[in-house]
mmCIF file of C-alpha atoms and ligand atoms in Angstrom:
data_model
loop_
_atom_site.group_PDB
_atom_site.id
_atom_site.type_symbol
_atom_site.label_atom_id
_atom_site.label_comp_id
_atom_site.label_asym_id
_atom_site.label_seq_id
_atom_site.Cartn_x
_atom_site.Cartn_y
_atom_site.Cartn_z
ATOM 1 C CA MET I 11 -100.396 -0.655 24.066
ATOM 2 C CA SER I 12 -102.193 2.205 24.634
ATOM 3 C CA VAL I 13 -100.744 5.328 24.985
ATOM 4 C CA LEU I 14 -100.151 4.963 28.353
ATOM 5 C CA GLU I 15 -99.171 1.433 29.066
ATOM 6 C CA GLN I 16 -96.367 3.046 26.485
ATOM 7 C CA MET I 17 -96.311 6.044 28.765
ATOM 8 C CA ALA I 18 -95.832 4.154 32.144
ATOM 9 C CA ALA I 19 -93.083 1.139 30.579
ATOM 10 C CA ASP I 20 -90.716 5.045 29.079
ATOM 11 C CA LEU I 21 -91.531 5.628 32.447
ATOM 12 C CA MET I 22 -89.980 2.635 34.722
ATOM 13 C CA LYS I 23 -86.775 2.917 31.594
ATOM 14 C CA GLY I 24 -86.366 6.110 32.876
ATOM 15 C CA LYS I 25 -86.816 7.977 28.672
ATOM 16 C CA ALA I 26 -87.757 11.282 29.837
ATOM 17 C CA ASN I 27 -88.209 12.849 26.230
ATOM 18 C CA ASP I 28 -90.566 9.847 25.558
ATOM 19 C CA VAL I 29 -92.290 10.194 28.637
ATOM 20 C CA LYS I 30 -92.691 14.277 27.494
ATOM 21 C CA ALA I 31 -94.106 13.356 24.183
ATOM 22 C CA GLY I 32 -96.809 10.598 25.601
ATOM 23 C CA VAL I 33 -97.646 12.890 27.495
ATOM 24 C CA GLN I 34 -98.858 14.897 25.203
ATOM 25 C CA GLN I 35 -99.866 12.503 22.950
ATOM 26 C CA ALA I 36 -102.335 12.136 25.307
ATOM 27 C CA LEU I 37 -103.238 15.177 25.753
ATOM 28 C CA ASP I 38 -103.985 15.512 22.136
ATOM 29 C CA ASP I 39 -105.927 12.666 21.686
ATOM 30 C CA GLY I 40 -108.338 13.933 23.989
ATOM 31 C CA LEU I 41 -107.387 11.603 27.123
ATOM 32 C CA GLU I 42 -108.817 13.117 30.985
ATOM 33 C CA PRO I 43 -105.149 14.682 32.490
ATOM 34 C CA GLY I 44 -106.490 12.980 35.457
ATOM 35 C CA ALA I 45 -106.395 9.266 33.868
ATOM 36 C CA ILE I 46 -103.260 10.702 32.574
ATOM 37 C CA LEU I 47 -101.425 11.018 35.891
ATOM 38 C CA THR I 48 -103.073 8.040 38.128
ATOM 39 C CA GLN I 49 -103.186 5.180 34.630
ATOM 40 C CA GLY I 50 -99.681 6.869 32.619
ATOM 41 C CA LEU I 51 -96.486 8.021 35.518
ATOM 42 C CA LEU I 52 -98.551 7.228 38.433
ATOM 43 C CA SER I 53 -98.730 3.569 37.319
ATOM 44 C CA GLY I 54 -95.204 3.599 36.038
ATOM 45 C CA MET I 55 -93.788 5.064 39.889
ATOM 46 C CA GLY I 56 -95.631 2.921 41.391
ATOM 47 C CA VAL I 57 -93.622 -0.283 39.618
ATOM 48 C CA ILE I 58 -90.520 0.986 39.899
ATOM 49 C CA GLY I 59 -91.746 1.533 43.996
ATOM 50 C CA GLU I 60 -92.354 -2.412 44.605
ATOM 51 C CA ARG I 61 -89.256 -3.138 42.609
ATOM 52 C CA PHE I 62 -87.194 -1.206 44.651
ATOM 53 C CA LYS I 63 -88.435 -2.272 47.910
ATOM 54 C CA LYS I 64 -87.999 -5.488 46.500
ATOM 55 C CA ASN I 65 -84.230 -4.554 45.839
ATOM 56 C CA GLU I 66 -84.873 -5.650 42.038
ATOM 57 C CA VAL I 67 -83.783 -2.085 41.014
ATOM 58 C CA TYR I 68 -81.481 0.498 42.690
ATOM 59 C CA VAL I 69 -81.029 4.137 44.241
ATOM 60 C CA PRO I 70 -79.734 5.059 40.566
ATOM 61 C CA GLU I 71 -83.030 3.385 38.395
ATOM 62 C CA VAL I 72 -85.562 5.753 40.704
ATOM 63 C CA LEU I 73 -83.819 9.239 40.627
ATOM 64 C CA ILE I 74 -83.723 8.024 35.991
ATOM 65 C CA ALA I 75 -87.585 6.561 36.092
ATOM 66 C CA ALA I 76 -87.968 10.017 39.105
ATOM 67 C CA ARG I 77 -86.680 12.431 36.699
ATOM 68 C CA ALA I 78 -88.776 10.472 33.230
ATOM 69 C CA MET I 79 -92.259 11.829 35.505
ATOM 70 C CA LYS I 80 -90.582 15.421 36.513
ATOM 71 C CA ALA I 81 -90.594 15.484 32.094
ATOM 72 C CA GLY I 82 -94.058 14.443 31.724
ATOM 73 C CA MET I 83 -95.066 16.556 34.970
ATOM 74 C CA GLU I 84 -93.900 19.332 33.619
ATOM 75 C CA ILE I 85 -96.388 18.963 30.690
ATOM 76 C CA LEU I 86 -98.879 17.725 32.615
ATOM 77 C CA GLN I 87 -98.748 20.172 35.568
ATOM 78 C CA PRO I 88 -101.107 22.794 33.969
ATOM 79 C CA LYS I 89 -103.374 20.930 32.302
ATOM 80 C CA LEU I 90 -103.956 19.242 35.458
ATOM 81 C CA ALA I 91 -104.770 22.773 37.928
ATOM 82 C CA SER I 92 -106.752 23.796 34.745
ATOM 83 C CA ALA I 93 -108.583 20.412 34.757
ATOM 84 C CA GLY I 94 -109.071 20.977 39.264
ATOM 85 C CA VAL I 95 -107.125 17.809 39.802
ATOM 86 C CA GLN I 96 -105.532 17.879 43.881
ATOM 87 C CA PRO I 97 -103.161 16.229 44.497
ATOM 88 C CA CYS I 98 -103.800 13.418 47.427
ATOM 89 C CA GLY I 99 -101.977 15.588 50.103
ATOM 90 C CA THR I 100 -99.129 17.289 51.131
ATOM 91 C CA ALA I 101 -96.039 16.723 53.254
ATOM 92 C CA ILE I 102 -93.127 18.523 54.101
ATOM 93 C CA VAL I 103 -90.119 16.044 54.088
ATOM 94 C CA GLY I 104 -86.413 17.046 56.521
ATOM 95 C CA THR I 105 -83.568 15.891 57.732
ATOM 96 C CA VAL I 106 -82.606 16.494 61.090
ATOM 97 C CA LYS I 107 -80.721 19.323 62.858
ATOM 98 C CA GLY I 108 -77.353 18.944 62.548
ATOM 99 C CA ASP I 109 -77.784 15.926 60.167
ATOM 100 C CA LEU I 110 -76.702 16.970 56.520
ATOM 101 C CA HIS I 111 -77.728 13.775 54.509
ATOM 102 C CA ASP I 112 -80.251 14.329 52.033
ATOM 103 C CA ILE I 113 -79.478 11.302 49.102
ATOM 104 C CA GLY I 114 -82.569 9.414 51.416
ATOM 105 C CA LYS I 115 -84.648 12.355 51.925
ATOM 106 C CA ASN I 116 -84.389 13.079 48.339
ATOM 107 C CA LEU I 117 -85.633 9.946 46.933
ATOM 108 C CA VAL I 118 -88.900 10.150 49.723
ATOM 109 C CA CYS I 119 -89.355 13.297 48.142
ATOM 110 C CA MET I 120 -89.518 11.292 44.648
ATOM 111 C CA MET I 121 -91.318 8.064 45.438
ATOM 112 C CA LEU I 122 -93.879 10.708 47.172
ATOM 113 C CA GLU I 123 -94.550 12.776 44.078
ATOM 114 C CA GLY I 124 -94.730 10.155 42.516
ATOM 115 C CA ALA I 125 -98.073 8.500 44.782
ATOM 116 C CA GLY I 126 -99.313 11.461 43.786
ATOM 117 C CA PHE I 127 -98.396 13.765 46.659
ATOM 118 C CA LYS I 128 -97.621 18.354 46.743
ATOM 119 C CA VAL I 129 -94.418 18.278 48.446
ATOM 120 C CA VAL I 130 -92.535 20.564 49.930
ATOM 121 C CA ASP I 131 -88.659 19.921 50.199
ATOM 122 C CA ILE I 132 -87.808 21.463 53.630
ATOM 123 C CA GLY I 133 -83.378 20.331 53.648
ATOM 124 C CA ILE I 134 -81.569 19.420 55.826
ATOM 125 C CA ASP I 135 -80.412 20.374 59.247
ATOM 126 C CA VAL I 136 -83.864 21.085 60.027
ATOM 127 C CA ASP I 137 -84.362 22.870 63.307
ATOM 128 C CA PRO I 138 -87.912 21.168 64.985
ATOM 129 C CA SER I 139 -89.826 25.253 65.319
ATOM 130 C CA LYS I 140 -88.977 24.446 61.418
ATOM 131 C CA PHE I 141 -90.681 21.530 60.884
ATOM 132 C CA VAL I 142 -93.956 23.561 62.624
ATOM 133 C CA GLU I 143 -93.478 26.638 60.534
ATOM 134 C CA GLU I 144 -93.613 25.063 57.191
ATOM 135 C CA ALA I 145 -96.416 21.481 58.281
ATOM 136 C CA LYS I 146 -98.472 25.086 59.282
ATOM 137 C CA ALA I 147 -97.999 27.096 56.270
ATOM 138 C CA CYS I 148 -98.894 24.034 53.788
ATOM 139 C CA ASN I 149 -101.503 22.212 56.035
ATOM 140 C CA ALA I 150 -98.869 19.966 55.567
ATOM 141 C CA ASP I 151 -100.683 15.735 56.182
ATOM 142 C CA VAL I 152 -97.462 14.572 56.303
ATOM 143 C CA ILE I 153 -94.465 14.990 58.154
ATOM 144 C CA GLY I 154 -91.760 13.232 56.860
ATOM 145 C CA VAL I 155 -88.089 12.998 58.807
ATOM 146 C CA SER I 156 -85.677 11.369 58.125
ATOM 147 C CA ALA I 157 -81.616 10.705 59.881
ATOM 148 C CA LEU I 158 -78.537 9.310 58.910
ATOM 149 C CA LEU I 159 -76.520 9.564 61.661
ATOM 150 C CA THR I 160 -76.615 7.796 64.759
ATOM 151 C CA THR I 161 -75.695 10.852 67.228
ATOM 152 C CA THR I 162 -78.526 13.268 65.051
ATOM 153 C CA MET I 163 -81.791 10.291 65.110
ATOM 154 C CA THR I 164 -82.365 11.267 68.420
ATOM 155 C CA ASN I 165 -83.172 14.665 67.560
ATOM 156 C CA MET I 166 -86.521 13.484 66.019
ATOM 157 C CA LYS I 167 -87.937 13.039 69.413
ATOM 158 C CA GLY I 168 -87.679 17.293 69.213
ATOM 159 C CA VAL I 169 -89.338 17.558 66.511
ATOM 160 C CA ILE I 170 -92.327 14.570 67.481
ATOM 161 C CA ASP I 171 -92.676 17.611 70.669
ATOM 162 C CA ALA I 172 -92.815 20.534 69.082
ATOM 163 C CA VAL I 173 -95.536 18.947 66.787
ATOM 164 C CA ARG I 174 -97.776 17.724 69.700
ATOM 165 C CA GLU I 175 -97.164 21.067 71.941
ATOM 166 C CA SER I 176 -98.076 22.878 68.538
ATOM 167 C CA GLY I 177 -101.480 21.154 68.113
ATOM 168 C CA ILE I 178 -101.307 20.538 64.543
ATOM 169 C CA SER I 179 -102.891 17.176 63.390
ATOM 170 C CA SER I 180 -100.352 16.126 60.673
ATOM 171 C CA LYS I 181 -99.069 12.662 60.853
ATOM 172 C CA VAL I 182 -94.488 12.654 61.748
ATOM 173 C CA ILE I 183 -93.192 9.701 59.921
ATOM 174 C CA VAL I 184 -89.380 8.806 60.338
ATOM 175 C CA GLY I 185 -86.885 6.625 58.854
ATOM 176 C CA GLY I 186 -83.132 6.475 57.633
ATOM 177 C CA ALA I 187 -80.533 3.903 58.005
ATOM 178 C CA PRO I 188 -79.997 3.784 62.176
ATOM 179 C CA VAL I 189 -83.893 5.033 62.000
ATOM 180 C CA THR I 190 -86.647 1.539 63.399
ATOM 181 C CA GLN I 191 -89.175 0.804 64.437
ATOM 182 C CA ALA I 192 -88.541 0.391 68.081
ATOM 183 C CA PHE I 193 -87.236 3.677 68.176
ATOM 184 C CA CYS I 194 -89.868 4.980 66.271
ATOM 185 C CA ASP I 195 -92.868 4.098 69.399
ATOM 186 C CA GLU I 196 -90.053 5.227 71.776
ATOM 187 C CA ILE I 197 -90.854 8.506 70.477
ATOM 188 C CA GLY I 198 -94.054 8.470 69.980
ATOM 189 C CA ALA I 199 -93.711 9.209 66.286
ATOM 190 C CA ASP I 200 -96.612 7.997 63.863
ATOM 191 C CA GLY I 201 -94.377 5.723 62.143
ATOM 192 C CA TYR I 202 -91.508 4.277 60.517
ATOM 193 C CA ALA I 203 -90.423 3.204 56.948
ATOM 194 C CA ALA I 204 -88.104 1.032 56.017
ATOM 195 C CA ASP I 205 -87.503 2.890 52.169
ATOM 196 C CA ALA I 206 -88.942 5.795 50.377
ATOM 197 C CA ALA I 207 -90.939 3.170 48.775
ATOM 198 C CA SER I 208 -92.509 2.712 51.862
ATOM 199 C CA ALA I 209 -92.463 5.951 53.455
ATOM 200 C CA ALA I 210 -94.868 7.064 50.195
ATOM 201 C CA ASP I 211 -96.990 4.054 50.912
ATOM 202 C CA LEU I 212 -97.795 5.080 54.416
ATOM 203 C CA ALA I 213 -98.277 8.585 53.343
ATOM 204 C CA ALA I 214 -100.631 7.679 51.037
ATOM 205 C CA THR I 215 -102.613 5.428 53.984
ATOM 206 C CA PHE I 216 -102.266 8.774 56.629
ATOM 207 C CA CYS I 217 -104.538 10.356 53.441
ATOM 208 C CA SER I 218 -107.209 7.707 52.894
HETATM 209 CO CO1 B1M N 21 -72.721 10.636 55.676
HETATM 210 N N1 B1M N 21 -72.044 8.248 57.572
HETATM 211 N N2 B1M N 21 -71.339 11.068 57.087
HETATM 212 N N3 B1M N 21 -71.254 11.189 54.462
HETATM 213 N N4 B1M N 21 -72.523 9.027 54.946
HETATM 214 C C1 B1M N 21 -72.651 7.174 57.070
HETATM 215 C C2 B1M N 21 -74.100 7.861 56.884
HETATM 216 C C3 B1M N 21 -72.655 6.196 57.983
HETATM 217 C C4 B1M N 21 -72.697 5.042 58.074
HETATM 218 C C5 B1M N 21 -70.917 5.666 57.236
HETATM 219 C C6 B1M N 21 -70.186 4.970 58.209
HETATM 220 O O1 B1M N 21 -69.314 4.762 58.573
HETATM 221 N N5 B1M N 21 -70.489 3.777 57.470
HETATM 222 C C7 B1M N 21 -71.973 6.591 59.625
HETATM 223 C C8 B1M N 21 -73.107 7.102 60.253
HETATM 224 C C9 B1M N 21 -72.384 6.563 61.374
HETATM 225 C C10 B1M N 21 -73.773 6.265 62.639
HETATM 226 O O2 B1M N 21 -74.262 7.340 63.041
HETATM 227 N N6 B1M N 21 -74.265 4.946 61.930
HETATM 228 C C11 B1M N 21 -71.668 8.707 58.420
HETATM 229 C C12 B1M N 21 -70.867 9.541 59.394
HETATM 230 C C13 B1M N 21 -69.843 9.037 60.402
HETATM 231 C C14 B1M N 21 -70.401 10.974 58.620
HETATM 232 C C15 B1M N 21 -69.795 12.091 59.569
HETATM 233 C C16 B1M N 21 -70.121 12.136 60.792
HETATM 234 C C17 B1M N 21 -68.612 11.968 58.709
HETATM 235 C C18 B1M N 21 -67.394 12.968 59.589
HETATM 236 O O3 B1M N 21 -66.954 13.299 58.912
HETATM 237 N N7 B1M N 21 -66.877 12.826 60.053
HETATM 238 C C19 B1M N 21 -70.985 13.616 57.872
HETATM 239 C C20 B1M N 21 -72.017 14.023 59.341
HETATM 240 C C21 B1M N 21 -72.041 15.091 58.353
HETATM 241 C C22 B1M N 21 -73.705 15.149 58.981
HETATM 242 O O4 B1M N 21 -74.725 15.296 58.641
HETATM 243 N N8 B1M N 21 -73.162 16.509 60.289
HETATM 244 C C23 B1M N 21 -71.135 12.607 56.953
HETATM 245 C C24 B1M N 21 -70.689 13.030 56.167
HETATM 246 C C25 B1M N 21 -71.452 12.609 54.684
HETATM 247 C C26 B1M N 21 -71.129 13.456 53.997
HETATM 248 C C27 B1M N 21 -71.841 14.775 53.187
HETATM 249 C C28 B1M N 21 -69.691 13.448 53.626
HETATM 250 C C29 B1M N 21 -72.007 12.446 52.562
HETATM 251 C C30 B1M N 21 -73.585 13.423 52.553
HETATM 252 C C31 B1M N 21 -74.157 13.353 50.872
HETATM 253 C C32 B1M N 21 -75.568 14.339 51.070
HETATM 254 O O5 B1M N 21 -76.327 13.188 51.392
HETATM 255 N N9 B1M N 21 -75.407 14.770 50.323
HETATM 256 C C33 B1M N 21 -71.814 11.106 53.540
HETATM 257 C C34 B1M N 21 -72.663 9.891 52.724
HETATM 258 C C35 B1M N 21 -72.964 10.499 51.391
HETATM 259 C C36 B1M N 21 -72.700 8.902 52.963
HETATM 260 C C37 B1M N 21 -72.929 6.719 53.361
HETATM 261 C C38 B1M N 21 -72.289 7.009 52.745
HETATM 262 C C39 B1M N 21 -74.474 6.982 52.151
HETATM 263 C C40 B1M N 21 -75.414 7.803 52.809
HETATM 264 C C41 B1M N 21 -76.506 7.308 51.391
HETATM 265 O O6 B1M N 21 -76.564 8.377 50.994
HETATM 266 N N10 B1M N 21 -77.471 6.269 51.334
HETATM 267 C C42 B1M N 21 -74.117 6.349 54.641
HETATM 268 C C43 B1M N 21 -72.830 5.186 54.278
HETATM 269 C C44 B1M N 21 -73.967 4.219 53.379
HETATM 270 O O7 B1M N 21 -75.722 4.112 54.120
HETATM 271 N N11 B1M N 21 -73.413 3.140 53.216
HETATM 272 C C45 B1M N 21 -72.414 7.596 54.906
HETATM 273 C C46 B1M N 21 -77.865 5.792 50.219
HETATM 274 C C47 B1M N 21 -79.517 6.150 51.157
HETATM 275 C C48 B1M N 21 -80.949 6.355 49.516
HETATM 276 O O8 B1M N 21 -79.939 5.802 51.626
HETATM 277 O O9 B1M N 21 -79.910 7.483 53.092
HETATM 278 O O10 B1M N 21 -80.234 5.463 54.447
HETATM 279 P P1 B1M N 21 -80.194 6.153 53.074
HETATM 280 O O11 B1M N 21 -81.858 6.402 53.125
HETATM 281 C C49 B1M N 21 -82.412 4.999 52.948
HETATM 282 C C50 B1M N 21 -83.533 4.535 53.741
HETATM 283 O O12 B1M N 21 -82.387 4.880 55.266
HETATM 284 C C51 B1M N 21 -84.758 5.743 53.876
HETATM 285 O O13 B1M N 21 -84.828 5.201 52.259
HETATM 286 C C52 B1M N 21 -83.721 5.389 51.905
HETATM 287 C C53 B1M N 21 -84.075 4.353 51.001
HETATM 288 O O14 B1M N 21 -85.108 4.112 49.890
HETATM 289 N N12 B1M N 21 -84.593 6.604 54.248
HETATM 290 C C54 B1M N 21 -86.067 6.986 55.515
HETATM 291 C C55 B1M N 21 -84.135 7.643 54.340
HETATM 292 N N13 B1M N 21 -84.158 9.217 54.440
HETATM 293 C C56 B1M N 21 -85.987 7.959 54.882
HETATM 294 C C57 B1M N 21 -87.147 8.807 55.638
HETATM 295 C C58 B1M N 21 -88.720 8.361 56.011
HETATM 296 C C59 B1M N 21 -88.094 7.038 55.661
HETATM 297 C C60 B1M N 21 -87.221 6.419 54.652
HETATM 298 O O15 B1M N 21 -89.579 8.959 56.491
HETATM 299 C C61 B1M N 21 -89.628 10.096 56.296
#
């Protein structure tokens, strides 16, 4: 098994220290930082995302894989920056006004990072105006909006309206347990994703 295949396998098992050591080994072997990212870390995280969508792995496995990815990124990030490797896009993600649930939103952030996005997590209970301000500040390609309550999912419309009124071109993706494709269509969002891995896939289609 190559060092990059081993790194992907270690990431899938959530072995953070082994992933870190693998990244260092690959750099010492003279591998390109971009290749270490795509063929090592992102490759492993991509498999986890697919398995998560098929219910072959669950939230805890995704969380430990994401933690291992973060550990590897600590070493790789400065090398990527100096090699001029750009993220595939920028996404901001938040939970709507009135809603304090953040576990699903955090998973979406991790999957987006795992797909190569620069991610700005703007937190919970977020005003529509803040979604717009933050999207403008980082020139976001994608705005992710999460809601877990039937009483707060209606506030997603406020985010869409604020985004459209501001004239920014960011695509808005909505998701969360009570949200459906029909609701997405009704409020005029650009896309709906049923789970965090699908949100990352959808975001990638908006940036390709
Ligand atoms: Co709350 N809660 N909660 N809660 N809570 C639910 C959601 C509920 C279904 C429980 C129930 O009654 N059976 C219910 C909602 C009912 C409804 O509206 N239909 C409910 C309620 C009523 C409430 C309170 C009103 C309770 C009260 O105070 N009376 C209150 C509201 C507070 C508020 O937000 N204003 C409340 C509070 C809380 C806690 C603070 C105690 C805690 C949140 C802690 C936290 O998030 N840090 C909590 C929790 C933990 C839950 C349950 C048990 C678990 C939610 C969760 O994290 N799931 C939940 C019941 C349940 O789901 N079994 C419940 C795991 C997570 C990975 O799934 O967030 O669905 P989820 O994310 C999924 C997908 O939905 C999707 O991807 C993820 C999977 O990959 N997804 C996206 C999510 N966001 C996405 C965005 C995307 C795309 C996909 O694109 C941008």
